[in-house]
Coordinates of C-alpha atoms in Angstrom, one line a residue:
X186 CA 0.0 0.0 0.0
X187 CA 3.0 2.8 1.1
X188 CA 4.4 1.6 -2.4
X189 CA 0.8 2.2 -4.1
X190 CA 0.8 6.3 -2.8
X191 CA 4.4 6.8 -3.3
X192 CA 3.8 7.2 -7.3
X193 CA 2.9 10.8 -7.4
X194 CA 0.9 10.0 -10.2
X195 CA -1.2 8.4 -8.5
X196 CA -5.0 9.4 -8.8
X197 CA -6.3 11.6 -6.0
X198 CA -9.5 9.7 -5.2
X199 CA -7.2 6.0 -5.1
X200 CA -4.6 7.4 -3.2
X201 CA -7.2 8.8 -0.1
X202 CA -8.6 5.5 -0.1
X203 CA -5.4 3.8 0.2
X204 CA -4.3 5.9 2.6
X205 CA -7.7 5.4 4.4
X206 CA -7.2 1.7 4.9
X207 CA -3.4 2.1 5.8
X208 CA -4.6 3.7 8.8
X209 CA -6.9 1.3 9.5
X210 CA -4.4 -1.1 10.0
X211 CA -2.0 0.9 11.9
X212 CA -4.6 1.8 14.2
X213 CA -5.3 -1.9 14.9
X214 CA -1.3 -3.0 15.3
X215 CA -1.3 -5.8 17.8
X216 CA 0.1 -5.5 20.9
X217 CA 2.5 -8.0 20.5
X218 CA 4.1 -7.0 17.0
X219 CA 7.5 -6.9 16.6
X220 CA 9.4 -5.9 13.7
X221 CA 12.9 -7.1 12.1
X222 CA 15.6 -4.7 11.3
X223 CA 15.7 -4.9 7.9
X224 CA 11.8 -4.6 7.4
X225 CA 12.6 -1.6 9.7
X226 CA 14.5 -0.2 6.6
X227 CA 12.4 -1.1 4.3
X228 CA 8.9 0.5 5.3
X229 CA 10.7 3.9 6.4
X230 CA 11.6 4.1 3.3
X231 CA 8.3 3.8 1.8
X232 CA 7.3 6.2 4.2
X233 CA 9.6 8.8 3.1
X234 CA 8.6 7.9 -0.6
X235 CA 5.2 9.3 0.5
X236 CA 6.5 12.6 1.7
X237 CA 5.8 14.2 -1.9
X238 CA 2.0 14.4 -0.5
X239 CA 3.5 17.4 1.9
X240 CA 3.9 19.5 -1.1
X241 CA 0.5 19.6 -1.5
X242 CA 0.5 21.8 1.3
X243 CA 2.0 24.8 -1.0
X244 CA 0.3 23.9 -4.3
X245 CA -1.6 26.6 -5.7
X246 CA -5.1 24.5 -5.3
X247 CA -4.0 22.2 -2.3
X248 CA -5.8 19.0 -1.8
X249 CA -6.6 19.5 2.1
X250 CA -8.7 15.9 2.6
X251 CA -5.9 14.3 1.1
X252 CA -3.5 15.9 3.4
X253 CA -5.6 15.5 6.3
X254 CA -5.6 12.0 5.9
X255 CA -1.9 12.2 5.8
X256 CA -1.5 13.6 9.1
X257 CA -3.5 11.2 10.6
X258 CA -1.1 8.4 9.1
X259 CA 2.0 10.3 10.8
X260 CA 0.0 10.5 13.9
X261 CA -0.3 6.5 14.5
X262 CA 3.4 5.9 12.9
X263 CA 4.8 8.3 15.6
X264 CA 2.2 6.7 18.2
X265 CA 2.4 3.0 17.5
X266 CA 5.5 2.3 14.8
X267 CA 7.9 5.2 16.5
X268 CA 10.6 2.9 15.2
X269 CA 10.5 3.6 11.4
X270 CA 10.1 7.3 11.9
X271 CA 14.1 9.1 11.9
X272 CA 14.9 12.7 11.9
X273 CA 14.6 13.4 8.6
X274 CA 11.1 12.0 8.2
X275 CA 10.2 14.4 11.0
X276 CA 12.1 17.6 9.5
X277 CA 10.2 17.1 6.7
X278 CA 6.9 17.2 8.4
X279 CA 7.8 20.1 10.4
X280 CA 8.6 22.1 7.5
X281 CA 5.8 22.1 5.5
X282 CA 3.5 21.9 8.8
X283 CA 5.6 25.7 9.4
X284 CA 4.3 26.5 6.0
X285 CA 0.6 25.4 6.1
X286 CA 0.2 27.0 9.5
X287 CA 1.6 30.6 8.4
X288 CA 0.4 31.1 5.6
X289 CA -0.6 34.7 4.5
X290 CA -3.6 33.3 2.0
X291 CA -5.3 30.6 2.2
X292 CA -7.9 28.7 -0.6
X293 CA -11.4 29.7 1.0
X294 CA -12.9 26.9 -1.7
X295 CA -11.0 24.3 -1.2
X296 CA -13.4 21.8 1.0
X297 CA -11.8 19.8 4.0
X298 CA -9.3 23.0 4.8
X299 CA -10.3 23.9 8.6
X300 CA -10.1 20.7 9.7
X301 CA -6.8 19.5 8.0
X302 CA -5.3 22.8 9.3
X303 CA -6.5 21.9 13.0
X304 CA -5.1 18.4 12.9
X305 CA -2.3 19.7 11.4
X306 CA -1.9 21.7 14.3
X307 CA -2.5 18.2 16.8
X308 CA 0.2 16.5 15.3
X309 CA 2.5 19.6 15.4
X310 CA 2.0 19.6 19.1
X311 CA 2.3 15.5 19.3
X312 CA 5.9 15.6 17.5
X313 CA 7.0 19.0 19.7
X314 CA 5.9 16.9 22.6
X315 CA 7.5 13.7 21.8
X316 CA 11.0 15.4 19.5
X317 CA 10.8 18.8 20.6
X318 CA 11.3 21.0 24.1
X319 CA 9.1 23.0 26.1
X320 CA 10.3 26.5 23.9
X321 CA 9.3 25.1 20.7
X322 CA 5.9 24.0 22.1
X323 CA 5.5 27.6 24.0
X324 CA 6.2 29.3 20.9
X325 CA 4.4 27.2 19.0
X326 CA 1.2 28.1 21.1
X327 CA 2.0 31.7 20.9
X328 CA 1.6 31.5 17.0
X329 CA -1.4 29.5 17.0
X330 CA -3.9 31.1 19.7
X331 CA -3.9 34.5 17.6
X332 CA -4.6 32.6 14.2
X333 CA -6.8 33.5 11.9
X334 CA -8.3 30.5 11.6
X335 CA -10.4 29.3 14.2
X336 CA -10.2 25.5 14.0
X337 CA -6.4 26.5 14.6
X338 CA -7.2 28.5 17.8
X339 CA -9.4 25.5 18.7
X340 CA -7.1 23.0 18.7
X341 CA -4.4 24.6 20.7
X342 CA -7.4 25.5 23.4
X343 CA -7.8 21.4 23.4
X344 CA -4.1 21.2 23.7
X345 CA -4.3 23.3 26.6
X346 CA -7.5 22.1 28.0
X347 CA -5.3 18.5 27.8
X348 CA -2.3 19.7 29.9
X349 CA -4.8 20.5 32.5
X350 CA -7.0 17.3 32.3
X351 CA -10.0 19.0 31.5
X352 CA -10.7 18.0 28.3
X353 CA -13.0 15.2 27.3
X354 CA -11.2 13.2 24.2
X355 CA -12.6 12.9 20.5
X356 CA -10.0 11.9 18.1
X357 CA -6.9 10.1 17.9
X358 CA -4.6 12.9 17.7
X359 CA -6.6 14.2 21.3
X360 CA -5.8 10.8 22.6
X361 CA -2.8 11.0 21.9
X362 CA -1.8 13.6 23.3
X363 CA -3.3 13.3 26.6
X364 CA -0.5 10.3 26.5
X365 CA 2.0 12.4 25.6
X366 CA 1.0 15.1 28.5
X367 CA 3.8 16.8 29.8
X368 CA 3.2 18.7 33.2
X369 CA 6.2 20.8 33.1
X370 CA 5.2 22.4 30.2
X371 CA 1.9 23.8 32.4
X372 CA 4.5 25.3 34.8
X373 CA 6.6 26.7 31.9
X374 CA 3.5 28.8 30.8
X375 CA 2.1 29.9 33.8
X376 CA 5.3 31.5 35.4
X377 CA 5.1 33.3 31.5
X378 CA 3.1 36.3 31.9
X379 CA 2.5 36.9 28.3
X380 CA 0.7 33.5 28.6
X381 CA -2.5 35.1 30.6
X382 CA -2.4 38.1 28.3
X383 CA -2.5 35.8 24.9
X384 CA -5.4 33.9 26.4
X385 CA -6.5 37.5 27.3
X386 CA -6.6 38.1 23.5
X387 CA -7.8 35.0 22.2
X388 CA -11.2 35.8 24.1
X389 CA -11.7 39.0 22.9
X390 CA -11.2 38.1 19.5
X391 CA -13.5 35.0 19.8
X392 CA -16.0 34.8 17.1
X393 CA -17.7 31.6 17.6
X394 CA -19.4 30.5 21.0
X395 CA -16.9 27.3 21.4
X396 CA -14.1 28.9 21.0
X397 CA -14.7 31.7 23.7
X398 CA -16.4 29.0 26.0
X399 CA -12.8 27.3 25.7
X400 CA -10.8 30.6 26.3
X401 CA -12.9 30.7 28.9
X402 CA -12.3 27.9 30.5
X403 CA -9.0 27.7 30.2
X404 CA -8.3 31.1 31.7
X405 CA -10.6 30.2 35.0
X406 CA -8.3 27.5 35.8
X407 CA -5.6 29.6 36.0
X408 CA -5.0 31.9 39.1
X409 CA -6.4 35.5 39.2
X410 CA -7.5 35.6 35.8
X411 CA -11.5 37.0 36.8
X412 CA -9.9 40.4 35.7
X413 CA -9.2 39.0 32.4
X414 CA -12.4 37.4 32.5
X415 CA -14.7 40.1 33.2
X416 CA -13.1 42.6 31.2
X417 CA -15.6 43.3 28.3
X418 CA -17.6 44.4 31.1
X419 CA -15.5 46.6 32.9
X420 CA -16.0 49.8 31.0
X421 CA -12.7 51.4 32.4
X422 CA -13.9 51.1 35.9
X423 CA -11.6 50.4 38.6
X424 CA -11.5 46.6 39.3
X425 CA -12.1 46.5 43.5
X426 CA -13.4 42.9 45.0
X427 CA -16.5 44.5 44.9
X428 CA -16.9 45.0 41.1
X429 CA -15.2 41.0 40.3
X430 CA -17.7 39.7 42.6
X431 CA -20.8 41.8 41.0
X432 CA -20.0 41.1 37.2
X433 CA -18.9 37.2 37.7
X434 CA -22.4 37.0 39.3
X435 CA -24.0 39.0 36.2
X436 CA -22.0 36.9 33.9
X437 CA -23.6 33.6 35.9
X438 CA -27.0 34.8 36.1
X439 CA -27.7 36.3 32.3
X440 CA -24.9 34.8 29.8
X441 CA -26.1 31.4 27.6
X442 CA -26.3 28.3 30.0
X443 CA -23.0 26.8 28.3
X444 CA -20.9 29.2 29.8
X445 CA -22.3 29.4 33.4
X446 CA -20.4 26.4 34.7
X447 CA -17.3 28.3 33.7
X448 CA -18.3 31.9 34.8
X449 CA -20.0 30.1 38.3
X450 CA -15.9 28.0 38.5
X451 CA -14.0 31.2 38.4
X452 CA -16.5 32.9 41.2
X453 CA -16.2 30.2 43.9
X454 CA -12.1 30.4 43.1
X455 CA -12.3 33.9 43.4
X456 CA -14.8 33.4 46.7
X457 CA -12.2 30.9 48.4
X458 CA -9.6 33.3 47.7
X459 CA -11.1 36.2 49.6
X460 CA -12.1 33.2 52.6
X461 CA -8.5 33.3 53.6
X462 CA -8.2 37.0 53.9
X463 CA -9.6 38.5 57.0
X464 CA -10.8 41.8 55.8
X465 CA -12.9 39.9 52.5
X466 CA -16.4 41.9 52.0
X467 CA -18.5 39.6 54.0
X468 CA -22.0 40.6 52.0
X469 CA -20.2 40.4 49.1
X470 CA -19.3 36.6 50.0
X471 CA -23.0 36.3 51.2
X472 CA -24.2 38.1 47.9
X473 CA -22.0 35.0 45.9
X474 CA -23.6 32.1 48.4
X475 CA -27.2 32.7 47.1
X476 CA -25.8 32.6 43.1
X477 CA -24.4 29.3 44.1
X478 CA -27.6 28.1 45.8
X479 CA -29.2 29.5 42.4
X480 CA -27.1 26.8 40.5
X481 CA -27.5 23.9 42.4
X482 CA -31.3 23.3 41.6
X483 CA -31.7 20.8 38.6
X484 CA -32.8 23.1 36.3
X485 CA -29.5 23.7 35.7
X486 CA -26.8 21.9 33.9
X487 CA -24.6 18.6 35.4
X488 CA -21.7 20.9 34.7
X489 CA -22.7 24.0 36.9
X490 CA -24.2 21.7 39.8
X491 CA -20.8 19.6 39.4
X492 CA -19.0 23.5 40.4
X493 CA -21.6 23.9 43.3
X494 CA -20.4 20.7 44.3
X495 CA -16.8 21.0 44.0
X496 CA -16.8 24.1 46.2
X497 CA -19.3 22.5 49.3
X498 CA -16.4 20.1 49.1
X499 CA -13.7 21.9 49.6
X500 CA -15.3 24.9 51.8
X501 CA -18.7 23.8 53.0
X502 CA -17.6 23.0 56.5
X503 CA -15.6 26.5 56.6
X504 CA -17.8 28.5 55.7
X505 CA -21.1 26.8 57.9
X506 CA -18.7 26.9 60.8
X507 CA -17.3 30.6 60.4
X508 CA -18.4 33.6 62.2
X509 CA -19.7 36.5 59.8
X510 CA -19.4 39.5 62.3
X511 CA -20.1 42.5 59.7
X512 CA -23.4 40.9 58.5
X513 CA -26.6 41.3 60.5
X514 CA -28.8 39.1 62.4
X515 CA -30.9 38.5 59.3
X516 CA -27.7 38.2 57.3
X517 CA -26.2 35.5 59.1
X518 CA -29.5 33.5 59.6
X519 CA -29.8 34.0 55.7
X520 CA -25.9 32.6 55.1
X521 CA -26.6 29.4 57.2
X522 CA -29.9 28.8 56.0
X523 CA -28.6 29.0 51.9
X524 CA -25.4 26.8 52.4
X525 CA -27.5 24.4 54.2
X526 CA -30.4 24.2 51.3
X527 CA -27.5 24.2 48.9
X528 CA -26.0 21.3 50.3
X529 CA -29.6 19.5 50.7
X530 CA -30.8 20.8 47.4
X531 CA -27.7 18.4 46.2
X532 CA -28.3 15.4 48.1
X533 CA -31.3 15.1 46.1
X534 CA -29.5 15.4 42.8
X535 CA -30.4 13.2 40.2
X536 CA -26.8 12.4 39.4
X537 CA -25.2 10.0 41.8
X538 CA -21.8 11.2 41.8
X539 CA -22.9 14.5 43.1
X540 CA -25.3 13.1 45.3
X541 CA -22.8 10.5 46.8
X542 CA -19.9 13.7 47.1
X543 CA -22.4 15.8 48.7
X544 CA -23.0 12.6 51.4
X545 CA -18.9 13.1 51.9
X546 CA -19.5 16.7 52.7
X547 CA -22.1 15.7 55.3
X548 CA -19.9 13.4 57.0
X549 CA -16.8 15.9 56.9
X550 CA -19.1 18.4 59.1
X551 CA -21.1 16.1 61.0
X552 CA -19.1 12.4 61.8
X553 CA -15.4 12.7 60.0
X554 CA -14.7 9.0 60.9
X555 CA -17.3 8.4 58.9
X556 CA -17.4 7.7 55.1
X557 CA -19.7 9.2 52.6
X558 CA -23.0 9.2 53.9
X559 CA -25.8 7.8 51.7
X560 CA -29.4 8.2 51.8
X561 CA -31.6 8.5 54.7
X562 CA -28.5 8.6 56.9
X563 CA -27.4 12.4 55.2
X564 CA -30.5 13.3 56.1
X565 CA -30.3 12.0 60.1
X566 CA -26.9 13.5 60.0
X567 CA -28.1 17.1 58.3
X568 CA -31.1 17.5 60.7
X569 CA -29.2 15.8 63.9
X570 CA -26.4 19.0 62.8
X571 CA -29.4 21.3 62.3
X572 CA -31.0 20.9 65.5
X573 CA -27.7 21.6 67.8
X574 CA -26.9 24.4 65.4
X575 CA -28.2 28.1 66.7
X576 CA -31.6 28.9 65.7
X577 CA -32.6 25.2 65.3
X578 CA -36.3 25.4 64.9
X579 CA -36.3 28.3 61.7
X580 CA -33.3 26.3 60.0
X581 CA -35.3 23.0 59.8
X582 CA -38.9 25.0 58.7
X583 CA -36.6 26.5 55.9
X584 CA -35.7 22.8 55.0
X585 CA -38.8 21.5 55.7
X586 CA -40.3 24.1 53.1
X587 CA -37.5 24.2 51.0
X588 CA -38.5 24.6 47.2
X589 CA -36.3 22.5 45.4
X590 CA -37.6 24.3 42.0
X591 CA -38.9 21.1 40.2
X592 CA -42.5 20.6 38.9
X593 CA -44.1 18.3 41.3
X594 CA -48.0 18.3 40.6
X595 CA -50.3 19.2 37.6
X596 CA -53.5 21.3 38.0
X597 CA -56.6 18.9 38.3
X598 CA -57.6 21.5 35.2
X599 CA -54.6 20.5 32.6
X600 CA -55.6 20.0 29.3
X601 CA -55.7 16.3 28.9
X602 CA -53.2 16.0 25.8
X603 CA -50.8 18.2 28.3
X604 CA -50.5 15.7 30.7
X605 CA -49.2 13.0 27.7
X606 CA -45.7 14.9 27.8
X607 CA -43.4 15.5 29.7
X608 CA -43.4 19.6 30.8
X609 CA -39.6 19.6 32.4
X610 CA -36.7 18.4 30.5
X611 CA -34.6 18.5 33.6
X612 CA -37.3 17.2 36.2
X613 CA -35.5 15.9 39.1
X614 CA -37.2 11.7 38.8
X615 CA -34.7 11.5 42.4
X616 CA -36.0 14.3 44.0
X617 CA -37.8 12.7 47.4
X618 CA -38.9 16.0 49.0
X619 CA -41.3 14.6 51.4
X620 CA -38.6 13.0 53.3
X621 CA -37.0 16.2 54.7
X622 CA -40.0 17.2 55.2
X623 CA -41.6 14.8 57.4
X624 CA -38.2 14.3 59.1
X625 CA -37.8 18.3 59.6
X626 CA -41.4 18.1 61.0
X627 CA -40.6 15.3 63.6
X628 CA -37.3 17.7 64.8
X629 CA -39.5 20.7 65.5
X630 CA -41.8 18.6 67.2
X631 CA -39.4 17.3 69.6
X632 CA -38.0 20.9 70.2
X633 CA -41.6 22.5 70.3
X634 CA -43.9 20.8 72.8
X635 CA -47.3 21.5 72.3
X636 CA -50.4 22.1 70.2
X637 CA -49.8 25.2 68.4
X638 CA -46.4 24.5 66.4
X639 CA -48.1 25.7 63.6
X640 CA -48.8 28.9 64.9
X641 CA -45.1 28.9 65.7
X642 CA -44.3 28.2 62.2
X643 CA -46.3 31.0 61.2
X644 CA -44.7 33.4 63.7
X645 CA -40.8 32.5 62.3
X646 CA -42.3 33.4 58.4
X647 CA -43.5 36.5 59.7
X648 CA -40.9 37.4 61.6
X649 CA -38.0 40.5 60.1
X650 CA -35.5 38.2 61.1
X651 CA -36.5 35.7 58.5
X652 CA -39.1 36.2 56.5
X653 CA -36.6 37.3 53.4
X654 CA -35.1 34.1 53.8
X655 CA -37.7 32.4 54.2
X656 CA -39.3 33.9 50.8
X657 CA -35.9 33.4 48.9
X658 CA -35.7 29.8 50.0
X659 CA -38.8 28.5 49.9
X660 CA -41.0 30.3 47.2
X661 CA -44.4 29.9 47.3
X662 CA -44.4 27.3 49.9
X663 CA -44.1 30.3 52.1
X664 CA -47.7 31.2 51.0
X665 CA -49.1 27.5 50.3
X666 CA -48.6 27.2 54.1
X667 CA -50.4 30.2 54.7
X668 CA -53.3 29.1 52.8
X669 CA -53.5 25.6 54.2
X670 CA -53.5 27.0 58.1
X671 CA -56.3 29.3 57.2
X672 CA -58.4 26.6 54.9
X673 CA -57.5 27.8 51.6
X674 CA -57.4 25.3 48.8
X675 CA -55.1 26.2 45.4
X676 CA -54.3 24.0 42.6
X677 CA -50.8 25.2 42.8
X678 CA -50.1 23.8 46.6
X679 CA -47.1 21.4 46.6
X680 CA -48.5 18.4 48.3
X681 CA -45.5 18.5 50.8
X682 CA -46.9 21.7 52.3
X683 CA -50.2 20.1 53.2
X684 CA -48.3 17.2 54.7
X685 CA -46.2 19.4 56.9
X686 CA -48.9 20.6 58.6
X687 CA -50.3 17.9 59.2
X688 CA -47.1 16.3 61.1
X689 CA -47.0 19.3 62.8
X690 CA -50.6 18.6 63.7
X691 CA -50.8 15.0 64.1

């Protein structure tokens, strides 16, 4: 076959299909294939009598799907036959990959041309990693993030989203080079401050929504990049704490849902930054505790509720056991009360990763011996916390009435040909409400002795001190209850509501 595609007058069509099935077969090498010197010899130099298809990469009407397929042959020769690939073979390749990759003009006709010039820009990276040193890769990322083209920005955003294990694979040449992964190349670029300020660029020049969302993402895992970040918002104003926090939580709450994971990451870095300094802007920190409440309800995405996660895990038990004295009363109720609903609102997730992390974070605060928690036995552990936890009796009405922001009934009036489908794409089919409920319910009994708990209840959602928490938390519960302690019937009461007053009653 390598002596089929070495005749350069070879037809086009035939020589892409031959070159198809020779990477067929190198991609399916067996582990235990060994070759002899001489054959050695003798296919690398087939290979290099198929190096005339490089030139196509300066021919006046270049054939890019030919090429393409090219580079994918290099790719598994480097990966899996490193043997019959010498210096030379590889000079070669690197000079005409130099010439593709800065070109002034390029063929805008020409089909297959973006994605021949992105996996030409893979297996650039693949031979820098595995022939080359960290400068050549550096600069090489310095010439490809301002590109003109963006599959060519895209791919080096993969390359970096692989040195920091964040990217999910979908190619060979991907796959390869999360093998080829080279830590100390990370390190090289971050003590490089024209690293940050290129990413910087690469954003602001982003065109298309994937690109910026990797810019994006790339740039929150890096240290004290919200600046950067936040930016296109800033109008020349002066960046204070103050104004990072406000405009990462405007980016959270209004920009398209595929970048809210990212914008949500780079606030609770920013958050647990200010946690170890003692003069951080407390309200500010309370202001960034409701946004991440916002994002744990499943309405939104795995990704975001996955960030919500990640940060009870690492500073849940901080920040539940830390004293906010600049915030008020009502403040500080409403700061225990939201982490508390956060971290319940996620041991109801439909996802069992998250909800099986979140049981970790119960057992962190509550019994550290312990393992991760599962279950009912999170929610003895969260209420047996709650109740020795200062004020007791409003924390567990505020979970007991928690709206978890999933549609749990239909009106008895529905249209009939409503009911057939499904209204909520991201209902919660997990979500077992009632429990905490019930369970919340048996607490305040045990604390409140007598026959007018409810009343009591009523008194706490009234109450300055936290009503607005009590609103923010628990929606319309708030005024279900109401209705149900005076008589009131409504279509729209959640069926949990009538059944906490009648535990309270019973």
């Amino acid at each position: 076959m390598l002596t089929l595609i070495a005749d350069k007058k070879i037809k086009r069509n035939f020589c892409h299909g031959i070159l198809l099935q020779v990477i067929k077969l190198l991609d399916n090498k067996p582990d235990n294939l060994t070759l002899e010197e001489d054959a050695i010899e003798r296919l690398r130099s087939h290979i290099k009598s198929t190096q005339w298809i490089l030139e196509l990469a300066v021919d006046e009407l270049p054939c890019y799907l030919l090429m393409d397929e090219y580079w994918k042959m290099v790719n598994l020769l480097i990966w899996r036959f490193s043997s019959l690939i010498d210096q030379n073979i590889i000079e070669n390749v690197i000079e005409y990959l130099n010439i593709l990759l800065t070109q002034d003009k390029y063929v805008a006709i020409v089909p297959g041309r973006d994605i021949c010039l992105a996996n030409a820009t893979s297996l650039y990276f693949i031979i820098l990693n595995k022939y080359g040193n960290n400068d050549e890769i550096q600069k090489l990322i310095y010439t490809t993030l301002p590109h003109k083209i963006y599959e060519v920005v895209l791919a080096t955003l993969n390359y970096l989203l692989i040195l920091y294990n964040e990217l999910d694979i979908e190619d060979k040449f991907q796959e390869h080079l999360s093998l080829l992964r080279n830590q100390n190349i990370l390190e090289t670029l971050k003590k490089d401050p024209k690293y940050t300020s290129e990413l910087s660029q690469a954003l602001k020049s982003a065109k298309y929504s994937e690109c910026k969302q990797k810019c994006l993402k790339v740039l929150s895992l890096e240290d004290d990049t919200q600046k950067y970040i936040i930016e296109a918002n800033l109008n020349n104003r002066e960046v204070t704490d103050e104004v990072i926090f406000s405009e990462l939580i405007h980016l959270v709450e209004n920009e398209h849902e595929k970048f809210t994971h990212i914008y949500l990451y780079s606030l609770t870095s920013f958050l647990i930054k200010k946690l170890r300094e003692s003069d951080a802007n407390q309200k500010c920190i309370l202001e960034a505790v409701r946004v991440i409440f916002a994002c744990s309800s499943s309405d939104n995405s795995d990704s975001t509720r996955g960030v919500v996660v990640s940060f009870l895990e690492r500073h849940f038990k901080i920040l539940i056991n830390k004293e906010f004295h600049d915030l008020t009363e009502e403040e500080k109720f409403e700061m225990k009360a939201t982490l508390l609903a956060t971290l319940v609102s996620l041991l109801e997730d439909d996802e069992e990763s998250l909800r099986q992390r979140c049981g970790g974070v119960v057992t962190d605060v509550t019994s550290p011996t312990l393992g991760p928690a599962v279950g009912s036995m999170c929610a003895e552990l969260v209420l047996a916390h709650v109740c020795g936890s200062s004020p007791g009796p409003q924390l567990l009405a505020a979970l007991a009435l928690l709206d978890f922001r999933c549609q749990v009934c239909l009106s008895d009036q529905s249209d009939d040909e409503c009911r057939v489908f499904d209204q909520n794409e991201k209902y919660n089919v997990f979500l077992e409400e009632t429990i905490w409920t019930v369970a919340c319910a048996d607490h305040i009994k045990q604390i409140y002795k007598g026959s007018n708990i409810c009343e009591r209840i009523l008194e706490m959602l009234n109450d300055p001190l936290y009503k607005q928490t009590f609103d923010k938390l628990c929606g319309s519960n708030v005024e279900s209850f109401r209705n149900v302690l005076n008589g009131l019937e409504s279509n729209v009461i959640n069926p949990k509501v009538d059944l906490f007053v009648r535990e309270l009653r019973r």
